[in-house]
Amino acid sequence: MKRFSWRDGGGGRQGRHRHHRWRKVRSPSRSPDRSRYDRSPEPCPSTSTDGSEAGSSAPPKATNTAPELPGFYFDPEKNRYFRLLPGHNNCNPLTNEMLRAKEQERKRSALLLEDEQPRKKAPRTGQNTSLLLHNRHLGLLPPSSYCRLIHELKVSGMRRHKLEVQSSESSSPNTDNFRLIKADSTCERVFTVNDVSHGGCKYGIMNLSGCSKGSLSVEMCDNLYFTNRKVNSICWASVSHPDSHVLLCLVSISQTPGCVSLLPASLFSNSNPDQPGMLCSFKISTAWSCAWCLNPQADKTFSTGLSRHVIVTNAVTGRRQMYSINSDVLAQQFALRAPVLFNGCRSGEIFSIDLRQRSRRDHSWKACRFHQGSGVTSVRLLRDENYLLAADMQGQIKLWDVRMTRTVKQYEGHHNEYAYLPLHVNEDEGLLLAVGQDCYTRLWSLNDGHLLRTIPSPHPAGKEGFDSIPNVVFSSQLGGCRGLPGLLMAVRHDLYYYPYNSDYQDPAAAGKEPSAGPLSGR
């Protein structure tokens, strides 16, 4: 005799069949007229606080995050899933790169809109000018700390202004992208390298001049030089007087070998003299970096970092000294107090070379050595020459104690994966600047590593990436001893200025009513 449960409805197989048919009709996953991945609102069983289903058909509360499905992308604006089809030529294909670029552009636009607001957020909580001045009068704040914190407030208040580059060829505006810019020691001149559309590059010098009314003007020299080779690295050189020459590292192309050219800066002046000065070229294979020595013990000496070699050359006699290493040298800088050269390698090693020692076969000529962890793209020695800043291809910026060969501070937020990106240090204001591969310019406090400000690029990131990475120069005297403080930014074919002064006005707008746009004078 068969035993039946009350769940059978008293009808045996027929009861069980009716129960199964009821579940089949009410199952929402079996509905034929709705997409499996459609996220549009629909009546569904609500969920109680303990997770059990209730009998009400009210819609559930919206969640902030949608579950990830392999091969699908969830659009929060349209509130639905879209299928990713790699390798298929659809009318509107979706790829992870496109989605990532779209999200980055959305963040950049939002930050750019926030950056153009007249009142910006202070870099530190509760910090303002009146409070700092009050603490200084009470003796609670030392003068050095007061100056440093005032500079931080000035940095947070900088606003973007577009500069027009003046040139004798005013009918043909600059349409070539800036590749590199490098200011001299007084920030009166900026050496520029621009990409040319038909290949190669052109280079010249921009002259900066600050006006007593608080405006900055830029003038490009008339005689520009063109080359079909790529410029890898540049630095200013002091041969006859401070910043008298420019040192360029040119990459080899086809049958033309690489070289290092020492060009007099007077070549790029509008009053071209008959005798511009010493002009020479050294045949050196592709160099990643270069540096000029200002120590009298190694007068008129420069260094070039190559693949697995470091070459130190005397610019007058041409005498060379070669050091063999096991990696590419991507960054170099000479010390001022002693003829010591600091090098950063692709392997992550940082080491120094004392030029007073003779070259040896082993690596005993390395005065000190330590490792960063990834390819070092920039090294900057601080003024006391006991501390060194280094940036690598993992986005890490570390402050090293050269005497103890250990890290004492780290600056968070920098972004880099494989690009050659420099560091910019201004010890007088206590600031550290770096442009990331994500096209954001970040400023840190050199004292404690606090991130003070993140400046978005005025242009969206391009497909190639490197064309959109800004080049910057920061100084308290842009244009010389009577110049203006602020940040000079070159991105693509445009030049921008971020002044300290809130009442800055563009030179072109002198005598005109200030506009109400985001780039107005106030």
Short mmCIF file of C-alpha atoms in Angstrom, two decimals:
data_model
loop_
_atom_site.label_atom_id
_atom_site.label_comp_id
_atom_site.label_asym_id
_atom_site.label_seq_id
_atom_site.Cartn_x
_atom_site.Cartn_y
_atom_site.Cartn_z
CA MET A 1 0.00 0.00 0.00
CA LYS A 2 1.42 3.38 -1.07
CA ARG A 3 1.86 6.16 1.41
CA PHE A 4 1.06 9.68 0.32
CA SER A 5 2.08 12.92 1.96
CA TRP A 6 -0.22 15.87 2.45
CA ARG A 7 2.06 17.78 0.00
CA ASP A 8 0.72 15.58 -2.80
CA GLY A 9 -2.59 17.35 -2.49
CA GLY A 10 -4.28 14.02 -1.99
CA GLY A 11 -4.16 13.37 -5.68
CA GLY A 12 -1.10 11.14 -6.00
CA ARG A 13 0.73 11.71 -9.26
CA GLN A 14 -1.89 14.15 -10.42
CA GLY A 15 -1.37 16.33 -7.37
CA ARG A 16 2.38 16.26 -7.75
CA HIS A 17 2.01 17.15 -11.44
CA ARG A 18 -0.21 20.12 -10.65
CA HIS A 19 2.30 21.38 -8.11
CA HIS A 20 5.13 21.12 -10.64
CA ARG A 21 3.06 22.89 -13.27
CA TRP A 22 2.40 25.82 -10.89
CA ARG A 23 6.16 26.33 -10.27
CA LYS A 24 6.86 26.24 -13.95
CA VAL A 25 4.38 29.01 -14.72
CA ARG A 26 5.48 31.30 -11.84
CA SER A 27 9.25 30.94 -12.44
CA PRO A 28 10.61 34.34 -13.62
CA SER A 29 13.67 32.75 -15.23
CA ARG A 30 11.39 30.79 -17.60
CA SER A 31 9.63 33.84 -19.00
CA PRO A 32 10.15 33.76 -22.78
CA ASP A 33 9.52 37.44 -23.48
CA ARG A 34 12.31 38.95 -21.32
CA SER A 35 16.04 39.04 -21.95
CA ARG A 36 18.20 37.04 -19.63
CA TYR A 37 20.46 40.01 -18.94
CA ASP A 38 17.89 42.79 -19.02
CA ARG A 39 18.20 44.84 -15.84
CA SER A 40 15.08 46.95 -16.35
CA PRO A 41 12.66 47.08 -13.40
CA GLU A 42 10.11 44.32 -13.21
CA PRO A 43 7.79 42.96 -10.53
CA CYS A 44 9.61 40.34 -8.51
CA PRO A 45 9.36 38.87 -5.05
CA SER A 46 10.65 41.18 -2.39
CA THR A 47 13.21 40.14 0.13
CA SER A 48 12.76 40.63 3.83
CA THR A 49 15.45 41.78 6.19
CA ASP A 50 16.37 38.22 7.15
CA GLY A 51 16.83 37.20 3.48
CA SER A 52 13.59 35.16 3.14
CA GLU A 53 11.12 35.80 0.30
CA ALA A 54 7.89 37.54 1.19
CA GLY A 55 4.60 37.16 -0.61
CA SER A 56 4.49 40.79 -1.74
CA SER A 57 5.46 41.60 -5.31
CA ALA A 58 7.03 45.03 -4.52
CA PRO A 59 10.35 45.71 -6.31
CA PRO A 60 13.55 45.30 -4.27
CA LYS A 61 15.76 48.18 -3.21
CA ALA A 62 18.33 49.27 -5.81
CA THR A 63 21.89 48.17 -5.20
CA ASN A 64 24.94 50.29 -5.99
CA THR A 65 26.95 47.52 -7.60
CA ALA A 66 25.84 44.90 -10.10
CA PRO A 67 27.31 41.39 -10.09
CA GLU A 68 30.07 40.84 -12.63
CA LEU A 69 29.30 38.42 -15.42
CA PRO A 70 32.10 37.03 -17.59
CA GLY A 71 31.86 38.47 -21.09
CA PHE A 72 29.34 41.16 -20.14
CA TYR A 73 29.56 44.84 -19.18
CA PHE A 74 27.02 46.55 -16.92
CA ASP A 75 26.17 50.14 -17.83
CA PRO A 76 24.95 51.95 -14.67
CA GLU A 77 23.35 54.74 -16.73
CA LYS A 78 21.19 52.44 -18.83
CA ASN A 79 20.84 49.95 -15.97
CA ARG A 80 21.43 46.89 -18.09
CA TYR A 81 24.11 44.47 -19.27
CA PHE A 82 25.82 44.61 -22.65
CA ARG A 83 27.68 41.74 -24.20
CA LEU A 84 31.39 42.05 -25.04
CA LEU A 85 32.30 40.34 -28.29
CA PRO A 86 36.10 40.44 -28.75
CA GLY A 87 37.16 39.83 -32.34
CA HIS A 88 33.73 40.53 -33.83
CA ASN A 89 33.16 43.48 -36.14
CA ASN A 90 29.88 44.75 -34.77
CA CYS A 91 28.33 48.12 -35.52
CA ASN A 92 29.14 49.31 -31.99
CA PRO A 93 31.68 46.92 -30.48
CA LEU A 94 32.57 47.20 -26.81
CA THR A 95 36.08 46.49 -25.53
CA ASN A 96 37.61 46.77 -22.09
CA GLU A 97 39.97 49.47 -23.38
CA MET A 98 37.07 51.58 -24.62
CA LEU A 99 35.21 51.21 -21.36
CA ARG A 100 38.30 52.08 -19.33
CA ALA A 101 38.95 55.16 -21.48
CA LYS A 102 35.32 56.25 -21.12
CA GLU A 103 35.51 56.00 -17.34
CA GLN A 104 38.80 57.90 -17.23
CA GLU A 105 37.38 60.66 -19.42
CA ARG A 106 34.34 60.95 -17.15
CA LYS A 107 36.57 61.37 -14.09
CA ARG A 108 38.77 63.90 -15.91
CA SER A 109 35.78 66.00 -16.95
CA ALA A 110 34.39 65.99 -13.42
CA LEU A 111 37.75 66.96 -11.90
CA LEU A 112 38.27 69.63 -14.57
CA LEU A 113 34.89 71.16 -13.74
CA GLU A 114 35.73 71.12 -10.03
CA ASP A 115 39.16 72.59 -10.75
CA GLU A 116 37.62 75.63 -12.46
CA GLN A 117 35.53 76.61 -9.44
CA PRO A 118 36.52 79.96 -7.89
CA ARG A 119 36.76 78.54 -4.37
CA LYS A 120 38.79 75.37 -4.02
CA LYS A 121 39.21 72.98 -1.16
CA ALA A 122 42.19 73.60 1.11
CA PRO A 123 45.01 71.04 0.83
CA ARG A 124 44.78 70.32 4.57
CA THR A 125 41.74 70.21 6.81
CA GLY A 126 41.11 73.46 8.68
CA GLN A 127 43.93 75.32 6.98
CA ASN A 128 43.39 78.92 5.82
CA THR A 129 45.38 82.14 5.58
CA SER A 130 43.85 83.85 8.62
CA LEU A 131 44.45 80.85 10.87
CA LEU A 132 48.08 80.54 9.78
CA LEU A 133 48.67 84.24 10.33
CA HIS A 134 47.04 84.09 13.76
CA ASN A 135 49.22 81.13 14.82
CA ARG A 136 52.30 82.91 13.55
CA HIS A 137 51.57 86.02 15.64
CA LEU A 138 51.04 83.84 18.71
CA GLY A 139 54.39 82.14 18.13
CA LEU A 140 52.79 78.74 17.57
CA LEU A 141 54.10 78.43 14.01
CA PRO A 142 57.78 78.82 13.07
CA PRO A 143 58.54 81.12 10.11
CA SER A 144 59.76 78.24 7.93
CA SER A 145 56.57 76.24 8.51
CA TYR A 146 54.45 79.35 7.92
CA CYS A 147 56.07 79.98 4.51
CA ARG A 148 55.69 76.34 3.51
CA LEU A 149 51.99 76.20 4.44
CA ILE A 150 51.31 79.52 2.68
CA HIS A 151 52.78 78.08 -0.50
CA GLU A 152 50.49 75.09 -0.14
CA LEU A 153 47.49 77.42 0.01
CA LYS A 154 48.74 79.28 -3.05
CA VAL A 155 49.06 76.00 -4.93
CA SER A 156 45.48 75.05 -4.11
CA GLY A 157 44.24 78.37 -5.54
CA MET A 158 45.99 78.22 -8.91
CA ARG A 159 43.66 78.48 -11.92
CA ARG A 160 44.27 77.74 -15.57
CA HIS A 161 45.01 80.45 -18.15
CA LYS A 162 45.87 79.81 -21.77
CA LEU A 163 48.97 81.56 -23.14
CA GLU A 164 49.45 82.73 -26.69
CA VAL A 165 52.99 82.14 -27.96
CA GLN A 166 54.18 85.24 -29.79
CA SER A 167 56.21 84.72 -32.94
CA SER A 168 57.24 86.63 -36.05
CA GLU A 169 55.24 84.12 -38.06
CA SER A 170 51.96 85.08 -36.41
CA SER A 171 49.98 83.91 -39.45
CA SER A 172 51.02 80.29 -38.84
CA PRO A 173 50.12 79.26 -35.26
CA ASN A 174 51.82 76.36 -33.58
CA THR A 175 50.05 73.14 -34.54
CA ASP A 176 52.80 70.70 -33.53
CA ASN A 177 52.61 68.83 -30.24
CA PHE A 178 55.06 69.61 -27.47
CA ARG A 179 57.28 66.61 -26.80
CA LEU A 180 59.71 68.04 -24.23
CA ILE A 181 60.24 71.34 -22.44
CA LYS A 182 63.21 72.20 -20.21
CA ALA A 183 63.73 75.53 -18.39
CA ASP A 184 67.14 76.99 -17.61
CA SER A 185 68.34 77.70 -14.07
CA THR A 186 66.72 81.16 -13.98
CA CYS A 187 63.49 80.11 -15.78
CA GLU A 188 63.92 82.93 -18.30
CA ARG A 189 64.16 80.54 -21.26
CA VAL A 190 62.50 77.24 -22.01
CA PHE A 191 63.95 74.85 -24.57
CA THR A 192 61.15 73.13 -26.47
CA VAL A 193 61.02 70.03 -28.67
CA ASN A 194 57.95 69.67 -30.89
CA ASP A 195 56.87 66.75 -33.02
CA VAL A 196 56.48 67.44 -36.73
CA SER A 197 53.54 65.92 -38.58
CA HIS A 198 55.64 64.64 -41.48
CA GLY A 199 58.15 62.96 -39.14
CA GLY A 200 61.06 64.05 -36.99
CA CYS A 201 60.94 67.04 -34.68
CA LYS A 202 61.83 70.71 -34.41
CA TYR A 203 63.37 72.51 -31.47
CA GLY A 204 63.88 76.07 -30.31
CA ILE A 205 63.77 78.38 -27.28
CA MET A 206 60.84 80.26 -25.78
CA ASN A 207 61.63 83.46 -23.86
CA LEU A 208 59.49 84.18 -20.80
CA SER A 209 58.95 87.68 -19.44
CA GLY A 210 56.80 88.77 -16.52
CA CYS A 211 55.02 92.12 -16.52
CA SER A 212 54.73 94.42 -13.52
CA LYS A 213 50.94 94.32 -13.97
CA GLY A 214 50.99 90.60 -13.24
CA SER A 215 50.93 89.01 -16.69
CA LEU A 216 53.24 86.51 -18.37
CA SER A 217 54.22 86.71 -22.04
CA VAL A 218 55.93 84.05 -24.15
CA GLU A 219 57.98 84.70 -27.30
CA MET A 220 59.27 81.97 -29.60
CA CYS A 221 62.57 82.46 -31.39
CA ASP A 222 62.49 82.93 -35.14
CA ASN A 223 65.07 80.36 -36.19
CA LEU A 224 63.88 76.83 -35.40
CA TYR A 225 65.94 73.75 -36.19
CA PHE A 226 64.55 70.57 -37.68
CA THR A 227 65.81 67.01 -37.50
CA ASN A 228 64.50 63.71 -38.80
CA ARG A 229 65.64 61.97 -35.62
CA LYS A 230 63.98 61.70 -32.25
CA VAL A 231 65.24 63.71 -29.28
CA ASN A 232 65.51 61.38 -26.29
CA SER A 233 66.82 63.69 -23.59
CA ILE A 234 67.89 67.34 -23.13
CA CYS A 235 69.68 69.37 -20.47
CA TRP A 236 71.17 72.84 -20.17
CA ALA A 237 74.99 73.10 -20.20
CA SER A 238 77.29 75.82 -18.86
CA VAL A 239 80.30 76.01 -21.17
CA SER A 240 81.26 79.69 -21.41
CA HIS A 241 78.74 81.05 -18.90
CA PRO A 242 75.71 79.64 -17.01
CA ASP A 243 73.22 77.98 -19.34
CA SER A 244 75.20 78.95 -22.43
CA HIS A 245 74.50 75.71 -24.33
CA VAL A 246 71.92 72.97 -24.68
CA LEU A 247 72.82 69.27 -24.73
CA LEU A 248 70.63 67.02 -26.90
CA CYS A 249 70.62 63.23 -27.24
CA LEU A 250 69.50 62.21 -30.74
CA VAL A 251 68.36 58.66 -31.49
CA SER A 252 69.87 56.81 -34.45
CA ILE A 253 67.64 56.23 -37.48
CA SER A 254 68.27 54.04 -40.52
CA GLN A 255 71.92 54.51 -41.53
CA THR A 256 72.38 57.64 -39.41
CA PRO A 257 74.00 56.84 -36.04
CA GLY A 258 72.94 58.45 -32.81
CA CYS A 259 74.79 61.44 -31.48
CA VAL A 260 74.97 63.98 -28.68
CA SER A 261 74.90 67.59 -29.88
CA LEU A 262 76.11 70.57 -27.87
CA LEU A 263 74.34 73.64 -29.27
CA PRO A 264 74.91 77.24 -28.15
CA ALA A 265 71.72 78.86 -26.90
CA SER A 266 72.56 82.00 -28.88
CA LEU A 267 71.65 80.10 -32.05
CA PHE A 268 68.01 80.41 -31.06
CA SER A 269 67.96 84.14 -30.37
CA ASN A 270 66.17 86.51 -32.72
CA SER A 271 69.34 88.62 -33.00
CA ASN A 272 71.44 85.81 -34.49
CA PRO A 273 75.12 86.77 -33.92
CA ASP A 274 77.93 86.00 -36.33
CA GLN A 275 79.86 83.92 -33.80
CA PRO A 276 77.34 81.91 -31.77
CA GLY A 277 79.97 80.00 -29.80
CA MET A 278 81.20 76.41 -29.61
CA LEU A 279 79.10 74.00 -31.65
CA CYS A 280 80.08 70.33 -31.57
CA SER A 281 78.65 66.87 -31.96
CA PHE A 282 79.78 63.58 -30.42
CA LYS A 283 79.02 60.28 -32.11
CA ILE A 284 77.47 58.21 -29.37
CA SER A 285 75.01 55.39 -29.84
CA THR A 286 71.43 55.84 -28.66
CA ALA A 287 71.52 57.57 -25.27
CA TRP A 288 68.64 57.37 -22.81
CA SER A 289 69.73 60.24 -20.56
CA CYS A 290 72.30 63.00 -20.18
CA ALA A 291 73.59 65.30 -17.43
CA TRP A 292 76.00 68.23 -17.19
CA CYS A 293 78.52 68.59 -14.36
CA LEU A 294 78.83 71.97 -12.62
CA ASN A 295 81.57 70.97 -10.17
CA PRO A 296 84.93 72.72 -10.89
CA GLN A 297 86.84 69.46 -10.47
CA ALA A 298 85.11 68.10 -13.59
CA ASP A 299 84.74 71.31 -15.54
CA LYS A 300 82.98 71.13 -18.94
CA THR A 301 82.14 67.47 -18.46
CA PHE A 302 78.88 65.75 -19.34
CA SER A 303 77.59 62.23 -19.00
CA THR A 304 75.34 60.08 -21.17
CA GLY A 305 73.47 56.98 -20.08
CA LEU A 306 73.36 54.23 -22.69
CA SER A 307 72.37 50.59 -22.84
CA ARG A 308 74.73 48.84 -20.42
CA HIS A 309 77.20 51.75 -20.44
CA VAL A 310 77.83 55.15 -18.87
CA ILE A 311 80.11 57.48 -20.85
CA VAL A 312 81.63 60.57 -19.24
CA THR A 313 83.00 63.01 -21.86
CA ASN A 314 85.00 66.21 -21.67
CA ALA A 315 83.30 68.66 -24.05
CA VAL A 316 86.56 70.52 -24.85
CA THR A 317 89.12 67.75 -25.26
CA GLY A 318 86.71 64.95 -26.24
CA ARG A 319 88.32 62.56 -23.75
CA ARG A 320 85.98 59.79 -22.63
CA GLN A 321 85.71 57.48 -19.69
CA MET A 322 83.42 54.45 -20.00
CA TYR A 323 81.76 52.45 -17.23
CA SER A 324 80.15 49.09 -18.02
CA ILE A 325 76.99 48.04 -16.19
CA ASN A 326 74.29 45.41 -16.63
CA SER A 327 71.27 47.56 -17.47
CA ASP A 328 70.03 50.63 -19.35
CA VAL A 329 70.70 53.96 -17.64
CA LEU A 330 67.45 55.96 -17.83
CA ALA A 331 68.18 58.85 -15.45
CA GLN A 332 71.27 60.81 -14.39
CA GLN A 333 72.23 63.81 -12.26
CA PHE A 334 75.53 65.26 -11.05
CA ALA A 335 76.14 66.48 -7.53
CA LEU A 336 77.36 70.06 -7.03
CA ARG A 337 79.73 69.73 -4.08
CA ALA A 338 81.70 66.81 -5.50
CA PRO A 339 82.16 65.29 -9.00
CA VAL A 340 79.76 62.43 -8.25
CA LEU A 341 77.25 61.14 -10.79
CA PHE A 342 74.02 59.44 -9.70
CA ASN A 343 72.41 56.97 -12.12
CA GLY A 344 69.04 55.22 -12.25
CA CYS A 345 68.73 51.97 -14.24
CA ARG A 346 65.96 50.00 -15.88
CA SER A 347 66.70 47.16 -13.47
CA GLY A 348 65.76 49.41 -10.53
CA GLU A 349 69.33 49.90 -9.34
CA ILE A 350 70.51 53.36 -8.30
CA PHE A 351 74.26 53.87 -7.98
CA SER A 352 76.76 56.72 -7.92
CA ILE A 353 80.10 57.14 -9.69
CA ASP A 354 82.94 59.20 -8.21
CA LEU A 355 84.80 60.68 -11.20
CA ARG A 356 87.95 61.09 -9.10
CA GLN A 357 88.40 57.33 -9.08
CA ARG A 358 89.85 55.52 -12.07
CA SER A 359 87.76 53.08 -14.02
CA ARG A 360 88.10 49.45 -12.95
CA ARG A 361 86.87 46.21 -14.43
CA ASP A 362 84.77 45.30 -11.43
CA HIS A 363 82.06 47.48 -9.91
CA SER A 364 84.16 48.78 -7.04
CA TRP A 365 83.93 52.28 -8.54
CA LYS A 366 80.31 52.46 -7.41
CA ALA A 367 80.35 54.77 -4.39
CA CYS A 368 76.90 53.67 -3.20
CA ARG A 369 74.15 51.49 -4.60
CA PHE A 370 70.58 50.61 -3.68
CA HIS A 371 67.47 49.30 -5.44
CA GLN A 372 64.14 50.98 -6.06
CA GLY A 373 62.23 47.89 -7.21
CA SER A 374 61.43 48.84 -10.81
CA GLY A 375 62.86 50.78 -13.74
CA VAL A 376 63.99 54.20 -12.48
CA THR A 377 62.82 57.02 -14.76
CA SER A 378 64.05 60.05 -12.80
CA VAL A 379 66.52 60.90 -10.02
CA ARG A 380 66.72 64.28 -8.28
CA LEU A 381 69.34 65.09 -5.68
CA LEU A 382 68.26 67.51 -2.98
CA ARG A 383 70.25 70.59 -2.05
CA ASP A 384 72.14 69.10 0.89
CA GLU A 385 73.06 66.09 -1.32
CA ASN A 386 72.25 63.65 1.46
CA TYR A 387 68.81 62.78 0.09
CA LEU A 388 67.77 61.65 -3.35
CA LEU A 389 64.31 61.40 -4.95
CA ALA A 390 63.66 58.56 -7.38
CA ALA A 391 60.61 57.65 -9.47
CA ASP A 392 60.10 54.30 -11.19
CA MET A 393 57.83 52.58 -13.71
CA GLN A 394 55.54 51.24 -10.99
CA GLY A 395 54.46 54.74 -10.02
CA GLN A 396 56.54 54.79 -6.83
CA ILE A 397 58.29 57.99 -5.72
CA LYS A 398 60.70 57.47 -2.85
CA LEU A 399 63.02 59.71 -0.88
CA TRP A 400 66.32 57.92 -0.16
CA ASP A 401 68.90 58.67 2.48
CA VAL A 402 72.13 58.34 0.48
CA ARG A 403 74.26 57.87 3.59
CA MET A 404 72.17 55.03 5.02
CA THR A 405 70.93 53.78 1.58
CA ARG A 406 67.39 53.38 2.86
CA THR A 407 63.97 54.88 2.13
CA VAL A 408 62.82 57.60 4.51
CA LYS A 409 59.63 58.79 2.78
CA GLN A 410 57.26 57.75 0.00
CA TYR A 411 54.88 59.91 -2.06
CA GLU A 412 51.63 58.17 -2.96
CA GLY A 413 49.34 58.73 -5.94
CA HIS A 414 51.75 58.85 -8.89
CA HIS A 415 50.78 56.70 -11.89
CA ASN A 416 53.28 55.20 -14.31
CA GLU A 417 53.59 51.88 -16.11
CA TYR A 418 56.31 52.22 -18.73
CA ALA A 419 56.75 55.93 -19.64
CA TYR A 420 59.86 58.07 -19.19
CA LEU A 421 58.50 60.72 -16.79
CA PRO A 422 60.64 63.26 -14.87
CA LEU A 423 60.36 64.68 -11.37
CA HIS A 424 60.30 68.41 -10.56
CA VAL A 425 61.48 69.65 -7.17
CA ASN A 426 61.20 73.15 -5.74
CA GLU A 427 62.84 73.15 -2.33
CA ASP A 428 62.27 76.85 -1.67
CA GLU A 429 58.51 76.27 -1.68
CA GLY A 430 58.82 72.72 -0.34
CA LEU A 431 56.98 71.18 -3.31
CA LEU A 432 57.37 68.07 -5.43
CA LEU A 433 55.69 67.75 -8.84
CA ALA A 434 55.24 64.83 -11.19
CA VAL A 435 53.10 64.20 -14.27
CA GLY A 436 51.67 60.70 -14.41
CA GLN A 437 50.95 58.48 -17.37
CA ASP A 438 47.26 59.10 -16.67
CA CYS A 439 47.91 62.78 -17.71
CA TYR A 440 47.35 64.15 -14.17
CA THR A 441 49.81 66.61 -12.63
CA ARG A 442 50.22 66.00 -8.91
CA LEU A 443 51.83 68.19 -6.26
CA TRP A 444 53.06 66.88 -2.92
CA SER A 445 54.50 68.46 0.16
CA LEU A 446 58.19 67.65 0.09
CA ASN A 447 58.28 67.75 3.88
CA ASP A 448 55.69 65.10 4.81
CA GLY A 449 54.56 63.61 1.47
CA HIS A 450 51.00 64.95 1.69
CA LEU A 451 49.22 65.13 -1.69
CA LEU A 452 48.26 68.78 -2.07
CA ARG A 453 46.56 68.92 -5.44
CA THR A 454 45.78 66.89 -8.57
CA ILE A 455 45.51 68.93 -11.78
CA PRO A 456 43.71 67.28 -14.72
CA SER A 457 44.92 67.72 -18.26
CA PRO A 458 43.00 70.32 -20.29
CA HIS A 459 42.93 67.85 -23.20
CA PRO A 460 41.45 64.35 -23.17
CA ALA A 461 43.87 61.45 -23.38
CA GLY A 462 44.56 60.38 -26.96
CA LYS A 463 44.79 56.90 -28.38
CA GLU A 464 48.58 56.93 -28.44
CA GLY A 465 48.82 58.34 -24.92
CA PHE A 466 52.20 60.09 -25.09
CA ASP A 467 50.84 63.00 -27.15
CA SER A 468 48.49 63.92 -24.29
CA ILE A 469 50.95 63.68 -21.36
CA PRO A 470 51.66 67.27 -20.22
CA ASN A 471 55.15 68.73 -19.76
CA VAL A 472 55.48 71.17 -16.87
CA VAL A 473 57.84 73.75 -15.41
CA PHE A 474 57.29 75.10 -11.90
CA SER A 475 59.13 78.08 -10.45
CA SER A 476 58.67 80.99 -8.08
CA GLN A 477 60.16 83.29 -10.75
CA LEU A 478 58.92 82.40 -14.22
CA GLY A 479 60.57 84.95 -16.49
CA GLY A 480 63.63 85.75 -14.38
CA CYS A 481 64.29 87.57 -11.12
CA ARG A 482 61.21 89.79 -11.66
CA GLY A 483 59.10 86.98 -12.97
CA LEU A 484 55.89 85.48 -11.68
CA PRO A 485 55.42 82.34 -9.59
CA GLY A 486 53.34 79.49 -10.90
CA LEU A 487 53.13 76.42 -13.10
CA LEU A 488 53.78 76.37 -16.85
CA MET A 489 52.12 73.45 -18.65
CA ALA A 490 52.58 72.39 -22.29
CA VAL A 491 50.10 69.80 -23.55
CA ARG A 492 49.69 68.92 -27.20
CA HIS A 493 50.08 72.23 -29.11
CA ASP A 494 48.79 74.50 -26.31
CA LEU A 495 50.55 76.31 -23.50
CA TYR A 496 48.89 77.04 -20.14
CA TYR A 497 49.84 79.03 -17.07
CA TYR A 498 48.65 78.42 -13.49
CA PRO A 499 49.57 81.56 -11.51
CA TYR A 500 49.82 82.05 -7.77
CA ASN A 501 47.99 85.37 -7.95
CA SER A 502 44.21 85.22 -8.01
CA ASP A 503 43.99 88.60 -9.80
CA TYR A 504 46.11 87.49 -12.76
CA GLN A 505 44.96 88.72 -16.19
CA ASP A 506 45.95 87.48 -19.60
CA PRO A 507 48.14 89.86 -21.64
CA ALA A 508 45.64 89.69 -24.52
CA ALA A 509 42.85 90.81 -22.17
CA ALA A 510 44.68 93.90 -20.94
CA GLY A 511 42.37 96.89 -21.06
CA LYS A 512 39.31 94.69 -21.62
CA GLU A 513 36.53 93.64 -19.34
CA PRO A 514 37.27 90.28 -17.67
CA SER A 515 35.16 87.49 -19.02
CA ALA A 516 32.96 85.31 -16.85
CA GLY A 517 34.34 82.05 -18.23
CA PRO A 518 36.45 79.55 -16.34
CA LEU A 519 39.65 81.02 -17.79
CA SER A 520 38.94 84.58 -16.70
CA GLY A 521 41.43 86.62 -14.76
CA ARG A 522 40.07 86.14 -11.25
#
